[in-house]
mmCIF file of C-alpha atoms in Angstrom:
data_model
loop_
_atom_site.group_PDB
_atom_site.id
_atom_site.type_symbol
_atom_site.label_atom_id
_atom_site.label_comp_id
_atom_site.label_asym_id
_atom_site.label_seq_id
_atom_site.Cartn_x
_atom_site.Cartn_y
_atom_site.Cartn_z
ATOM 1 C CA MET A 1 21.079 -4.033 2.378
ATOM 2 C CA GLU A 2 17.863 -5.618 3.612
ATOM 3 C CA GLY A 3 15.669 -2.723 2.344
ATOM 4 C CA PRO A 4 16.665 -2.989 -1.348
ATOM 5 C CA LEU A 5 16.362 -6.756 -1.166
ATOM 6 C CA LEU A 6 12.819 -6.416 0.145
ATOM 7 C CA LEU A 7 11.920 -3.955 -2.605
ATOM 8 C CA LEU A 8 13.304 -6.334 -5.214
ATOM 9 C CA LEU A 9 11.344 -9.207 -3.724
ATOM 10 C CA LEU A 10 8.227 -7.029 -3.598
ATOM 11 C CA TYR A 11 8.554 -6.347 -7.326
ATOM 12 C CA PHE A 12 8.691 -10.030 -8.197
ATOM 13 C CA PHE A 13 5.728 -10.943 -6.010
ATOM 14 C CA SER A 14 3.341 -8.391 -7.501
ATOM 15 C CA SER A 15 0.805 -10.622 -9.274
ATOM 16 C CA GLN A 16 -1.900 -12.562 -7.458
ATOM 17 C CA PHE A 17 -0.679 -15.839 -8.957
ATOM 18 C CA GLN A 18 2.782 -15.277 -7.604
ATOM 19 C CA LYS A 19 1.432 -14.260 -4.200
ATOM 20 C CA ASP A 20 -0.550 -17.487 -3.958
ATOM 21 C CA ARG A 21 2.377 -19.525 -5.223
ATOM 22 C CA TYR A 22 4.793 -18.008 -2.729
ATOM 23 C CA ARG A 23 2.290 -18.241 0.113
ATOM 24 C CA GLU A 24 2.049 -21.958 -0.597
ATOM 25 C CA GLY A 25 5.854 -22.035 -0.779
ATOM 26 C CA ALA A 26 6.104 -20.343 2.600
ATOM 27 C CA GLU A 27 3.706 -22.865 4.083
ATOM 28 C CA TYR A 28 5.718 -25.685 2.487
ATOM 29 C CA LEU A 29 8.981 -24.285 3.837
ATOM 30 C CA SER A 30 7.446 -23.862 7.256
ATOM 31 C CA SER A 31 6.250 -27.479 7.268
ATOM 32 C CA LYS A 32 9.701 -28.626 6.113
ATOM 33 C CA VAL A 33 11.275 -26.736 9.009
ATOM 34 C CA GLU A 34 8.886 -28.351 11.469
ATOM 35 C CA ARG A 35 9.556 -31.820 10.056
ATOM 36 C CA ALA A 36 13.332 -31.388 9.844
ATOM 37 C CA ARG A 37 14.910 -33.900 12.222
ATOM 38 C CA PRO A 38 18.468 -35.126 12.325
ATOM 39 C CA THR A 39 18.554 -38.647 10.901
ATOM 40 C CA THR A 40 22.110 -39.502 11.848
ATOM 41 C CA MET A 41 24.377 -38.802 14.743
ATOM 42 C CA ASN A 42 27.074 -37.418 12.469
ATOM 43 C CA ALA A 43 28.030 -33.931 13.687
ATOM 44 C CA ASP A 44 28.739 -32.669 10.149
ATOM 45 C CA MET A 45 25.300 -33.765 8.938
ATOM 46 C CA ASP A 46 23.684 -32.125 11.946
ATOM 47 C CA ALA A 47 25.495 -28.845 11.227
ATOM 48 C CA VAL A 48 24.431 -28.882 7.551
ATOM 49 C CA GLU A 49 20.831 -29.624 8.468
ATOM 50 C CA ALA A 50 20.832 -26.869 11.082
ATOM 51 C CA GLU A 51 22.185 -24.427 8.490
ATOM 52 C CA ASN A 52 19.522 -25.511 5.986
ATOM 53 C CA GLN A 53 16.851 -25.087 8.624
ATOM 54 C CA VAL A 54 18.066 -21.549 9.383
ATOM 55 C CA GLU A 55 18.006 -20.749 5.648
ATOM 56 C CA LEU A 56 14.479 -22.126 5.319
ATOM 57 C CA GLU A 57 13.309 -20.085 8.302
ATOM 58 C CA GLU A 58 14.933 -16.936 6.887
ATOM 59 C CA LYS A 59 13.327 -17.488 3.456
ATOM 60 C CA THR A 60 9.957 -18.049 5.087
ATOM 61 C CA ARG A 61 10.350 -14.892 7.154
ATOM 62 C CA LEU A 62 11.336 -12.829 4.099
ATOM 63 C CA ILE A 63 8.441 -14.154 2.024
ATOM 64 C CA ASN A 64 5.980 -13.357 4.802
ATOM 65 C CA GLN A 65 7.487 -9.895 5.222
ATOM 66 C CA VAL A 66 7.206 -9.209 1.476
ATOM 67 C CA LEU A 67 3.579 -10.332 1.460
ATOM 68 C CA GLU A 68 2.832 -8.088 4.422
ATOM 69 C CA LEU A 69 4.495 -5.120 2.701
ATOM 70 C CA GLN A 70 2.554 -5.841 -0.462
ATOM 71 C CA HIS A 71 -0.741 -5.803 1.439
ATOM 72 C CA THR A 72 0.281 -2.533 3.086
ATOM 73 C CA LEU A 73 1.062 -1.058 -0.329
ATOM 74 C CA GLU A 74 -2.326 -2.158 -1.649
ATOM 75 C CA ASP A 75 -4.063 -0.573 1.346
ATOM 76 C CA LEU A 76 -2.166 2.695 0.898
ATOM 77 C CA SER A 77 -2.960 2.758 -2.806
ATOM 78 C CA ALA A 78 -6.661 2.284 -2.096
ATOM 79 C CA ARG A 79 -6.510 5.096 0.484
ATOM 80 C CA VAL A 80 -4.852 7.450 -2.031
ATOM 81 C CA ASP A 81 -7.603 6.698 -4.554
ATOM 82 C CA ALA A 82 -10.286 7.411 -1.953
ATOM 83 C CA VAL A 83 -8.652 10.721 -0.997
ATOM 84 C CA LYS A 84 -8.415 11.731 -4.669
ATOM 85 C CA GLU A 85 -12.129 11.055 -5.121
ATOM 86 C CA GLU A 86 -12.990 13.054 -2.007
ATOM 87 C CA ASN A 87 -10.782 15.909 -3.214
ATOM 88 C CA LEU A 88 -12.587 16.044 -6.590
ATOM 89 C CA LYS A 89 -15.950 15.995 -4.837
ATOM 90 C CA LEU A 90 -14.973 18.858 -2.534
ATOM 91 C CA LYS A 91 -13.601 20.915 -5.436
ATOM 92 C CA SER A 92 -16.903 20.495 -7.259
ATOM 93 C CA GLU A 93 -18.868 21.503 -4.174
ATOM 94 C CA ASN A 94 -16.626 24.559 -3.721
ATOM 95 C CA GLN A 95 -17.297 25.643 -7.303
ATOM 96 C CA VAL A 96 -21.051 25.320 -6.788
ATOM 97 C CA LEU A 97 -20.875 27.297 -3.531
ATOM 98 C CA GLY A 98 -18.691 29.949 -5.158
ATOM 99 C CA GLN A 99 -21.161 30.400 -7.999
ATOM 100 C CA TYR A 100 -24.044 30.546 -5.496
ATOM 101 C CA ILE A 101 -22.285 33.275 -3.488
ATOM 102 C CA GLU A 102 -21.564 35.253 -6.655
ATOM 103 C CA ASN A 103 -25.240 35.025 -7.653
ATOM 104 C CA LEU A 104 -26.342 36.197 -4.198
ATOM 105 C CA MET A 105 -23.910 39.104 -4.290
ATOM 106 C CA SER A 106 -25.035 40.209 -7.732
ATOM 107 C CA ALA A 107 -28.706 40.011 -6.684
ATOM 108 C CA SER A 108 -28.153 41.988 -3.468
ATOM 109 C CA SER A 109 -28.231 45.803 -3.520
ATOM 110 C CA VAL A 110 -25.600 45.943 -0.757
ATOM 111 C CA PHE A 111 -22.887 44.653 -3.110
ATOM 112 C CA GLN A 112 -23.910 46.638 -6.207
ATOM 113 C CA THR A 113 -22.340 50.009 -7.047
ATOM 114 C CA THR A 114 -24.653 53.009 -7.257
ATOM 115 C CA ASP A 115 -24.429 55.815 -9.746
ATOM 116 C CA THR A 116 -25.229 58.472 -7.101
ATOM 117 C CA LYS A 117 -21.856 58.057 -5.435
ATOM 118 C CA SER A 118 -20.015 58.545 -8.703
ATOM 119 C CA LYS A 119 -22.068 61.696 -9.496
ATOM 120 C CA ARG A 120 -21.124 63.344 -6.166
ATOM 121 C CA LYS A 121 -17.416 63.265 -6.933
#
């Protein structure tokens, strides 16, 4: 269940504006967690605050995990683009080398057929 939730969160955090906004939100939530202190001795209030603190920590963790996954996705995308470029470059070089070899073979007498062999048969 956590995987699809992360993918859904990743989709919504795709723009730079949203990343910055949620990063600030994560920092805000983190500071709220640090500043959360029980103000009364009431056990019910303490339990509610503890539950809220756990929720805030979980949200902060999920936001940070989504941001990390998004950066990983960006890195992988850049790597794919680089590999595609390298592939095109190598294909071009292979074509040039292939044409060069063909030219050498056609210019060499070793690779050309002779009419004397065909006359003997």
